[in-house]
């Protein structure tokens, strides 16, 4: 059986979507790696979400949307979306956090591995509204990128000095472009 995030051969649209999801997940993973366990629960203000809550929401969304993606409504009856925005009652270990985070991504990548480009025009439901598979995927990757932006901003704020840039660092564009042109680096997540 192929790895869950291996695209179906001959499906460049699906392969491109998988690559984008992998890129955003990689950015969030890199951000989480730079904060302490205690910082996973830190909030800018009482009205804001912690890294944990943002990750909990995104993971819950991916699980709901991509479980039985082509055959059931993307808003599963057992999903508690409002509960995804509640902080945990006590401390959370890094392994617990990562298990929760990875669970939604696992469902996503396993589902995407079953798709082909021919599925793009099929209809799926999200909260009973019809979307083409292409629309649902575009909507979902935009949702993931929105939250990954929040994650990286908050993690960078928490880390402060010593932040390891997840993309091209300030002042490094020319060097990075030269490396890409020379085939020494890639903008793609491997």
mmCIF file of N, CA, C and O in Angstrom, residues 92-181:
data_model
loop_
_atom_site.group_PDB
_atom_site.id
_atom_site.type_symbol
_atom_site.label_atom_id
_atom_site.label_comp_id
_atom_site.label_asym_id
_atom_site.label_seq_id
_atom_site.Cartn_x
_atom_site.Cartn_y
_atom_site.Cartn_z
ATOM 1 N N UNK A 92 -0.783 20.014 29.084
ATOM 2 C CA UNK A 92 -0.800 19.072 27.968
ATOM 3 C C UNK A 92 0.647 18.721 27.633
ATOM 4 O O UNK A 92 1.494 19.608 27.510
ATOM 5 N N UNK A 93 0.918 17.438 27.503
ATOM 6 C CA UNK A 93 2.275 17.030 27.137
ATOM 7 C C UNK A 93 2.465 17.192 25.632
ATOM 8 O O UNK A 93 1.491 17.175 24.863
ATOM 9 N N UNK A 94 3.688 17.327 25.229
ATOM 10 C CA UNK A 94 4.003 17.423 23.801
ATOM 11 C C UNK A 94 3.489 16.194 23.046
ATOM 12 O O UNK A 94 2.874 16.353 21.989
ATOM 13 N N UNK A 95 3.703 14.968 23.552
ATOM 14 C CA UNK A 95 3.157 13.805 22.832
ATOM 15 C C UNK A 95 1.636 13.843 22.689
ATOM 16 O O UNK A 95 1.106 13.478 21.638
ATOM 17 N N UNK A 96 0.917 14.281 23.721
ATOM 18 C CA UNK A 96 -0.547 14.399 23.619
ATOM 19 C C UNK A 96 -0.921 15.419 22.553
ATOM 20 O O UNK A 96 -1.815 15.188 21.744
ATOM 21 N N UNK A 97 -0.239 16.544 22.586
ATOM 22 C CA UNK A 97 -0.505 17.605 21.617
ATOM 23 C C UNK A 97 -0.265 17.104 20.200
ATOM 24 O O UNK A 97 -1.106 17.268 19.317
ATOM 25 N N UNK A 98 0.883 16.479 19.986
ATOM 26 C CA UNK A 98 1.225 16.016 18.640
ATOM 27 C C UNK A 98 0.282 14.915 18.157
ATOM 28 O O UNK A 98 -0.073 14.876 16.977
ATOM 29 N N UNK A 99 -0.167 14.046 19.056
ATOM 30 C CA UNK A 99 -1.115 12.999 18.666
ATOM 31 C C UNK A 99 -2.424 13.632 18.192
ATOM 32 O O UNK A 99 -2.996 13.211 17.173
ATOM 33 N N UNK A 100 -2.890 14.637 18.908
ATOM 34 C CA UNK A 100 -4.121 15.338 18.517
ATOM 35 C C UNK A 100 -3.921 16.021 17.166
ATOM 36 O O UNK A 100 -4.747 15.922 16.270
ATOM 37 N N UNK A 101 -2.819 16.716 16.995
ATOM 38 C CA UNK A 101 -2.500 17.443 15.765
ATOM 39 C C UNK A 101 -2.403 16.488 14.577
ATOM 40 O O UNK A 101 -2.962 16.738 13.513
ATOM 41 N N UNK A 102 -1.694 15.402 14.744
ATOM 42 C CA UNK A 102 -1.462 14.464 13.638
ATOM 43 C C UNK A 102 -2.735 13.728 13.220
ATOM 44 O O UNK A 102 -2.864 13.333 12.056
ATOM 45 N N UNK A 103 -3.672 13.537 14.135
ATOM 46 C CA UNK A 103 -4.879 12.749 13.841
ATOM 47 C C UNK A 103 -5.662 13.320 12.658
ATOM 48 O O UNK A 103 -6.074 12.579 11.763
ATOM 49 N N UNK A 104 -5.877 14.630 12.637
ATOM 50 C CA UNK A 104 -6.617 15.238 11.531
ATOM 51 C C UNK A 104 -5.863 15.161 10.217
ATOM 52 O O UNK A 104 -6.453 14.892 9.159
ATOM 53 N N UNK A 105 -4.568 15.382 10.275
ATOM 54 C CA UNK A 105 -3.747 15.326 9.059
ATOM 55 C C UNK A 105 -3.719 13.920 8.481
ATOM 56 O O UNK A 105 -3.725 13.741 7.265
ATOM 57 N N UNK A 106 -3.703 12.908 9.354
ATOM 58 C CA UNK A 106 -3.703 11.517 8.888
ATOM 59 C C UNK A 106 -4.968 11.243 8.078
ATOM 60 O O UNK A 106 -4.901 10.658 6.985
ATOM 61 N N UNK A 107 -6.112 11.657 8.589
ATOM 62 C CA UNK A 107 -7.373 11.456 7.872
ATOM 63 C C UNK A 107 -7.327 12.175 6.522
ATOM 64 O O UNK A 107 -7.713 11.622 5.494
ATOM 65 N N UNK A 108 -6.852 13.409 6.530
ATOM 66 C CA UNK A 108 -6.751 14.183 5.282
ATOM 67 C C UNK A 108 -5.902 13.452 4.249
ATOM 68 O O UNK A 108 -6.344 13.226 3.121
ATOM 69 N N UNK A 109 -4.673 13.095 4.618
ATOM 70 C CA UNK A 109 -3.764 12.503 3.636
ATOM 71 C C UNK A 109 -4.246 11.134 3.160
ATOM 72 O O UNK A 109 -4.086 10.795 1.987
ATOM 73 N N UNK A 110 -4.857 10.365 4.032
ATOM 74 C CA UNK A 110 -5.408 9.078 3.595
ATOM 75 C C UNK A 110 -6.546 9.285 2.607
ATOM 76 O O UNK A 110 -6.655 8.552 1.623
ATOM 77 N N UNK A 111 -7.368 10.282 2.849
ATOM 78 C CA UNK A 111 -8.476 10.569 1.933
ATOM 79 C C UNK A 111 -7.962 11.076 0.591
ATOM 80 O O UNK A 111 -8.412 10.631 -0.463
ATOM 81 N N UNK A 112 -7.019 11.992 0.624
ATOM 82 C CA UNK A 112 -6.489 12.545 -0.630
ATOM 83 C C UNK A 112 -5.804 11.477 -1.469
ATOM 84 O O UNK A 112 -5.842 11.545 -2.702
ATOM 85 N N UNK A 113 -5.209 10.493 -0.817
ATOM 86 C CA UNK A 113 -4.520 9.423 -1.550
ATOM 87 C C UNK A 113 -5.483 8.583 -2.376
ATOM 88 O O UNK A 113 -5.057 7.894 -3.299
ATOM 89 N N UNK A 114 -6.770 8.665 -2.087
ATOM 90 C CA UNK A 114 -7.758 7.882 -2.843
ATOM 91 C C UNK A 114 -8.346 8.658 -4.018
ATOM 92 O O UNK A 114 -9.062 8.085 -4.836
ATOM 93 N N UNK A 115 -8.074 9.956 -4.080
ATOM 94 C CA UNK A 115 -8.662 10.800 -5.119
ATOM 95 C C UNK A 115 -7.852 10.780 -6.398
ATOM 96 O O UNK A 115 -6.639 10.575 -6.377
ATOM 97 N N UNK A 116 -8.538 11.044 -7.500
ATOM 98 C CA UNK A 116 -7.879 11.282 -8.774
ATOM 99 C C UNK A 116 -8.381 12.618 -9.308
ATOM 100 O O UNK A 116 -9.373 13.172 -8.802
ATOM 101 N N UNK A 117 -7.739 13.102 -10.320
ATOM 102 C CA UNK A 117 -8.184 14.365 -10.923
ATOM 103 C C UNK A 117 -9.595 14.239 -11.489
ATOM 104 O O UNK A 117 -10.335 15.221 -11.543
ATOM 105 N N UNK A 118 -9.990 13.038 -11.866
ATOM 106 C CA UNK A 118 -11.341 12.823 -12.389
ATOM 107 C C UNK A 118 -12.415 13.083 -11.332
ATOM 108 O O UNK A 118 -13.575 13.329 -11.673
ATOM 109 N N UNK A 119 -12.036 13.062 -10.059
ATOM 110 C CA UNK A 119 -12.991 13.325 -8.976
ATOM 111 C C UNK A 119 -13.287 14.810 -8.782
ATOM 112 O O UNK A 119 -14.219 15.159 -8.050
ATOM 113 N N UNK A 120 -12.528 15.687 -9.394
ATOM 114 C CA UNK A 120 -12.625 17.129 -9.108
ATOM 115 C C UNK A 120 -14.011 17.719 -9.344
ATOM 116 O O UNK A 120 -14.420 18.643 -8.667
ATOM 117 N N UNK A 121 -14.752 17.173 -10.294
ATOM 118 C CA UNK A 121 -16.084 17.691 -10.588
ATOM 119 C C UNK A 121 -17.199 17.033 -9.781
ATOM 120 O O UNK A 121 -18.350 17.473 -9.852
ATOM 121 N N UNK A 122 -16.853 16.013 -9.017
ATOM 122 C CA UNK A 122 -17.877 15.356 -8.185
ATOM 123 C C UNK A 122 -18.385 16.304 -7.112
ATOM 124 O O UNK A 122 -17.705 17.256 -6.740
ATOM 125 N N UNK A 123 -19.548 16.022 -6.590
ATOM 126 C CA UNK A 123 -20.151 16.875 -5.571
ATOM 127 C C UNK A 123 -19.997 16.246 -4.197
ATOM 128 O O UNK A 123 -20.224 15.045 -4.020
ATOM 129 N N UNK A 124 -19.585 17.078 -3.244
ATOM 130 C CA UNK A 124 -19.554 16.696 -1.831
ATOM 131 C C UNK A 124 -20.378 17.731 -1.070
ATOM 132 O O UNK A 124 -20.640 18.831 -1.573
ATOM 133 N N UNK A 125 -20.784 17.369 0.129
ATOM 134 C CA UNK A 125 -21.578 18.277 0.954
ATOM 135 C C UNK A 125 -20.772 18.750 2.152
ATOM 136 O O UNK A 125 -20.024 17.985 2.753
ATOM 137 N N UNK A 126 -20.952 20.022 2.490
ATOM 138 C CA UNK A 126 -20.404 20.592 3.717
ATOM 139 C C UNK A 126 -21.544 21.356 4.359
ATOM 140 O O UNK A 126 -22.034 22.348 3.797
ATOM 141 N N UNK A 127 -21.996 20.862 5.495
ATOM 142 C CA UNK A 127 -23.168 21.427 6.173
ATOM 143 C C UNK A 127 -24.376 21.472 5.238
ATOM 144 O O UNK A 127 -25.078 22.463 5.164
ATOM 145 N N UNK A 128 -24.552 20.442 4.495
ATOM 146 C CA UNK A 128 -25.633 20.196 3.521
ATOM 147 C C UNK A 128 -25.515 21.015 2.235
ATOM 148 O O UNK A 128 -26.301 20.816 1.321
ATOM 149 N N UNK A 129 -24.557 21.908 2.133
ATOM 150 C CA UNK A 129 -24.376 22.687 0.901
ATOM 151 C C UNK A 129 -23.475 21.928 -0.064
ATOM 152 O O UNK A 129 -22.425 21.423 0.338
ATOM 153 N N UNK A 130 -23.860 21.879 -1.342
ATOM 154 C CA UNK A 130 -23.037 21.157 -2.314
ATOM 155 C C UNK A 130 -21.828 21.981 -2.772
ATOM 156 O O UNK A 130 -21.927 23.185 -2.986
ATOM 157 N N UNK A 131 -20.709 21.291 -2.886
ATOM 158 C CA UNK A 131 -19.467 21.846 -3.419
ATOM 159 C C UNK A 131 -18.872 20.818 -4.359
ATOM 160 O O UNK A 131 -18.990 19.613 -4.112
ATOM 161 N N UNK A 132 -18.198 21.273 -5.401
ATOM 162 C CA UNK A 132 -17.410 20.310 -6.171
ATOM 163 C C UNK A 132 -16.221 19.921 -5.299
ATOM 164 O O UNK A 132 -15.841 20.648 -4.367
ATOM 165 N N UNK A 133 -15.629 18.789 -5.603
ATOM 166 C CA UNK A 133 -14.429 18.370 -4.879
ATOM 167 C C UNK A 133 -13.364 19.463 -4.999
ATOM 168 O O UNK A 133 -12.708 19.817 -4.016
ATOM 169 N N UNK A 134 -13.217 20.030 -6.192
ATOM 170 C CA UNK A 134 -12.232 21.102 -6.384
ATOM 171 C C UNK A 134 -12.519 22.288 -5.466
ATOM 172 O O UNK A 134 -11.605 22.855 -4.859
ATOM 173 N N UNK A 135 -13.788 22.675 -5.349
ATOM 174 C CA UNK A 135 -14.150 23.790 -4.457
ATOM 175 C C UNK A 135 -13.884 23.435 -2.995
ATOM 176 O O UNK A 135 -13.368 24.257 -2.235
ATOM 177 N N UNK A 136 -14.242 22.225 -2.604
ATOM 178 C CA UNK A 136 -14.043 21.804 -1.215
ATOM 179 C C UNK A 136 -12.560 21.767 -0.867
ATOM 180 O O UNK A 136 -12.159 22.188 0.226
ATOM 181 N N UNK A 137 -11.738 21.273 -1.785
ATOM 182 C CA UNK A 137 -10.296 21.221 -1.534
ATOM 183 C C UNK A 137 -9.702 22.629 -1.460
ATOM 184 O O UNK A 137 -8.883 22.914 -0.585
ATOM 185 N N UNK A 138 -10.118 23.503 -2.379
ATOM 186 C CA UNK A 138 -9.615 24.877 -2.366
ATOM 187 C C UNK A 138 -10.012 25.569 -1.073
ATOM 188 O O UNK A 138 -9.203 26.253 -0.437
ATOM 189 N N UNK A 139 -11.264 25.384 -0.676
ATOM 190 C CA UNK A 139 -11.754 25.971 0.573
ATOM 191 C C UNK A 139 -10.943 25.446 1.759
ATOM 192 O O UNK A 139 -10.554 26.204 2.654
ATOM 193 N N UNK A 140 -10.690 24.152 1.782
ATOM 194 C CA UNK A 140 -9.990 23.537 2.897
ATOM 195 C C UNK A 140 -8.525 23.963 2.974
ATOM 196 O O UNK A 140 -8.010 24.245 4.062
ATOM 197 N N UNK A 141 -7.844 24.010 1.840
ATOM 198 C CA UNK A 141 -6.430 24.412 1.888
ATOM 199 C C UNK A 141 -6.311 25.884 2.285
ATOM 200 O O UNK A 141 -5.377 26.266 3.006
ATOM 201 N N UNK A 142 -7.267 26.714 1.886
ATOM 202 C CA UNK A 142 -7.267 28.116 2.312
ATOM 203 C C UNK A 142 -7.503 28.207 3.823
ATOM 204 O O UNK A 142 -6.860 29.009 4.516
ATOM 205 N N UNK A 143 -8.408 27.393 4.340
ATOM 206 C CA UNK A 143 -8.669 27.359 5.782
ATOM 207 C C UNK A 143 -7.409 26.936 6.538
ATOM 208 O O UNK A 143 -7.034 27.544 7.543
ATOM 209 N N UNK A 144 -6.733 25.904 6.052
ATOM 210 C CA UNK A 144 -5.496 25.447 6.695
ATOM 211 C C UNK A 144 -4.432 26.538 6.661
ATOM 212 O O UNK A 144 -3.765 26.787 7.673
ATOM 213 N N UNK A 145 -4.280 27.204 5.521
ATOM 214 C CA UNK A 145 -3.243 28.239 5.427
ATOM 215 C C UNK A 145 -3.543 29.412 6.350
ATOM 216 O O UNK A 145 -2.627 29.994 6.946
ATOM 217 N N UNK A 146 -4.801 29.751 6.503
ATOM 218 C CA UNK A 146 -5.213 30.823 7.412
ATOM 219 C C UNK A 146 -4.756 30.505 8.844
ATOM 220 O O UNK A 146 -4.139 31.334 9.514
ATOM 221 N N UNK A 147 -5.046 29.292 9.293
ATOM 222 C CA UNK A 147 -4.690 28.926 10.661
ATOM 223 C C UNK A 147 -3.194 28.698 10.822
ATOM 224 O O UNK A 147 -2.631 29.004 11.878
ATOM 225 N N UNK A 148 -2.528 28.192 9.805
ATOM 226 C CA UNK A 148 -1.082 28.033 9.893
ATOM 227 C C UNK A 148 -0.413 29.407 9.986
ATOM 228 O O UNK A 148 0.574 29.579 10.715
ATOM 229 N N UNK A 149 -0.966 30.404 9.313
ATOM 230 C CA UNK A 149 -0.457 31.773 9.476
ATOM 231 C C UNK A 149 -0.588 32.240 10.915
ATOM 232 O O UNK A 149 0.339 32.866 11.465
ATOM 233 N N UNK A 150 -1.717 31.957 11.544
ATOM 234 C CA UNK A 150 -1.894 32.308 12.961
ATOM 235 C C UNK A 150 -0.869 31.577 13.826
ATOM 236 O O UNK A 150 -0.271 32.175 14.731
ATOM 237 N N UNK A 151 -0.681 30.308 13.552
ATOM 238 C CA UNK A 151 0.258 29.493 14.327
ATOM 239 C C UNK A 151 1.670 30.060 14.228
ATOM 240 O O UNK A 151 2.359 30.236 15.237
ATOM 241 N N UNK A 152 2.114 30.360 13.014
ATOM 242 C CA UNK A 152 3.485 30.846 12.854
ATOM 243 C C UNK A 152 3.662 32.236 13.459
ATOM 244 O O UNK A 152 4.690 32.512 14.074
ATOM 245 N N UNK A 153 2.674 33.092 13.325
ATOM 246 C CA UNK A 153 2.782 34.424 13.930
ATOM 247 C C UNK A 153 2.879 34.320 15.449
ATOM 248 O O UNK A 153 3.748 34.943 16.073
ATOM 249 N N UNK A 154 2.014 33.525 16.049
ATOM 250 C CA UNK A 154 2.021 33.380 17.500
ATOM 251 C C UNK A 154 3.306 32.709 17.983
ATOM 252 O O UNK A 154 3.918 33.143 18.964
ATOM 253 N N UNK A 155 3.740 31.669 17.302
ATOM 254 C CA UNK A 155 4.975 30.981 17.698
ATOM 255 C C UNK A 155 6.183 31.901 17.558
ATOM 256 O O UNK A 155 7.062 31.916 18.428
ATOM 257 N N UNK A 156 6.225 32.683 16.501
ATOM 258 C CA UNK A 156 7.344 33.620 16.316
ATOM 259 C C UNK A 156 7.339 34.664 17.430
ATOM 260 O O UNK A 156 8.392 35.024 17.967
ATOM 261 N N UNK A 157 6.175 35.138 17.806
ATOM 262 C CA UNK A 157 6.059 36.091 18.909
ATOM 263 C C UNK A 157 6.584 35.456 20.204
ATOM 264 O O UNK A 157 7.330 36.092 20.959
ATOM 265 N N UNK A 158 6.193 34.221 20.460
ATOM 266 C CA UNK A 158 6.607 33.541 21.685
ATOM 267 C C UNK A 158 8.102 33.242 21.696
ATOM 268 O O UNK A 158 8.758 33.388 22.733
ATOM 269 N N UNK A 159 8.644 32.828 20.583
ATOM 270 C CA UNK A 159 10.065 32.479 20.505
ATOM 271 C C UNK A 159 10.940 33.722 20.601
ATOM 272 O O UNK A 159 11.973 33.713 21.266
ATOM 273 N N UNK A 160 10.533 34.785 19.929
ATOM 274 C CA UNK A 160 11.324 36.018 19.967
ATOM 275 C C UNK A 160 12.667 35.834 19.296
ATOM 276 O O UNK A 160 12.787 35.209 18.241
ATOM 277 N N UNK A 161 13.706 36.348 19.949
ATOM 278 C CA UNK A 161 15.063 36.245 19.416
ATOM 279 C C UNK A 161 15.419 34.768 19.251
ATOM 280 O O UNK A 161 15.117 33.946 20.097
ATOM 281 N N UNK A 162 16.023 34.455 18.148
ATOM 282 C CA UNK A 162 16.409 33.075 17.890
ATOM 283 C C UNK A 162 15.413 32.303 17.050
ATOM 284 O O UNK A 162 15.573 31.101 16.850
ATOM 285 N N UNK A 163 14.370 32.993 16.567
ATOM 286 C CA UNK A 163 13.394 32.345 15.696
ATOM 287 C C UNK A 163 14.103 31.789 14.474
ATOM 288 O O UNK A 163 14.886 32.475 13.805
ATOM 289 N N UNK A 164 13.855 30.532 14.185
ATOM 290 C CA UNK A 164 14.396 29.880 12.999
ATOM 291 C C UNK A 164 13.372 30.059 11.883
ATOM 292 O O UNK A 164 12.300 29.457 11.939
ATOM 293 N N UNK A 165 13.692 30.879 10.906
ATOM 294 C CA UNK A 165 12.745 31.178 9.837
ATOM 295 C C UNK A 165 12.335 29.910 9.097
ATOM 296 O O UNK A 165 13.172 29.076 8.771
ATOM 297 N N UNK A 166 11.050 29.809 8.842
ATOM 298 C CA UNK A 166 10.483 28.632 8.192
ATOM 299 C C UNK A 166 10.434 28.791 6.678
ATOM 300 O O UNK A 166 10.217 27.814 5.956
ATOM 301 N N UNK A 167 10.579 30.011 6.230
ATOM 302 C CA UNK A 167 10.629 30.311 4.800
ATOM 303 C C UNK A 167 11.912 31.100 4.567
ATOM 304 O O UNK A 167 12.815 31.072 5.392
ATOM 305 N N UNK A 168 12.000 31.809 3.499
ATOM 306 C CA UNK A 168 13.201 32.583 3.183
ATOM 307 C C UNK A 168 13.361 33.681 4.238
ATOM 308 O O UNK A 168 12.457 34.495 4.436
ATOM 309 N N UNK A 169 14.506 33.710 4.928
ATOM 310 C CA UNK A 169 14.688 34.727 5.970
ATOM 311 C C UNK A 169 14.894 36.120 5.376
ATOM 312 O O UNK A 169 15.306 36.245 4.212
ATOM 313 N N UNK A 170 14.592 37.155 6.161
ATOM 314 C CA UNK A 170 14.825 38.518 5.673
ATOM 315 C C UNK A 170 16.282 38.678 5.218
ATOM 316 O O UNK A 170 17.205 38.215 5.893
ATOM 317 N N UNK A 171 16.451 39.284 4.077
ATOM 318 C CA UNK A 171 17.787 39.494 3.523
ATOM 319 C C UNK A 171 18.344 38.293 2.788
ATOM 320 O O UNK A 171 19.454 38.357 2.255
ATOM 321 N N UNK A 172 17.610 37.200 2.723
ATOM 322 C CA UNK A 172 18.127 35.988 2.103
ATOM 323 C C UNK A 172 17.519 35.642 0.762
ATOM 324 O O UNK A 172 17.787 34.573 0.218
ATOM 325 N N UNK A 173 16.720 36.546 0.195
ATOM 326 C CA UNK A 173 15.996 36.229 -1.037
ATOM 327 C C UNK A 173 16.937 35.954 -2.206
ATOM 328 O O UNK A 173 16.771 34.947 -2.916
ATOM 329 N N UNK A 174 17.897 36.810 -2.421
ATOM 330 C CA UNK A 174 18.787 36.632 -3.577
ATOM 331 C C UNK A 174 19.545 35.309 -3.478
ATOM 332 O O UNK A 174 19.611 34.555 -4.449
ATOM 333 N N UNK A 175 20.077 35.015 -2.314
ATOM 334 C CA UNK A 175 20.826 33.770 -2.128
ATOM 335 C C UNK A 175 19.914 32.548 -2.337
ATOM 336 O O UNK A 175 20.292 31.583 -3.002
ATOM 337 N N UNK A 176 18.711 32.612 -1.773
ATOM 338 C CA UNK A 176 17.756 31.517 -1.933
ATOM 339 C C UNK A 176 17.417 31.313 -3.404
ATOM 340 O O UNK A 176 17.417 30.191 -3.910
ATOM 341 N N UNK A 177 17.121 32.411 -4.113
ATOM 342 C CA UNK A 177 16.790 32.314 -5.540
ATOM 343 C C UNK A 177 17.933 31.701 -6.343
ATOM 344 O O UNK A 177 17.693 30.908 -7.258
ATOM 345 N N UNK A 178 19.160 32.050 -5.997
ATOM 346 C CA UNK A 178 20.319 31.472 -6.678
ATOM 347 C C UNK A 178 20.413 29.973 -6.413
ATOM 348 O O UNK A 178 20.708 29.196 -7.317
ATOM 349 N N UNK A 179 20.137 29.563 -5.179
ATOM 350 C CA UNK A 179 20.173 28.142 -4.844
ATOM 351 C C UNK A 179 19.086 27.367 -5.589
ATOM 352 O O UNK A 179 19.324 26.251 -6.060
ATOM 353 N N UNK A 180 17.896 27.942 -5.694
ATOM 354 C CA UNK A 180 16.809 27.278 -6.431
ATOM 355 C C UNK A 180 17.197 27.163 -7.900
ATOM 356 O O UNK A 180 17.058 26.094 -8.510
ATOM 357 N N UNK A 181 17.703 28.245 -8.477
ATOM 358 C CA UNK A 181 18.088 28.231 -9.893
ATOM 359 C C UNK A 181 19.195 27.213 -10.165
ATOM 360 O O UNK A 181 19.219 26.600 -11.242
#
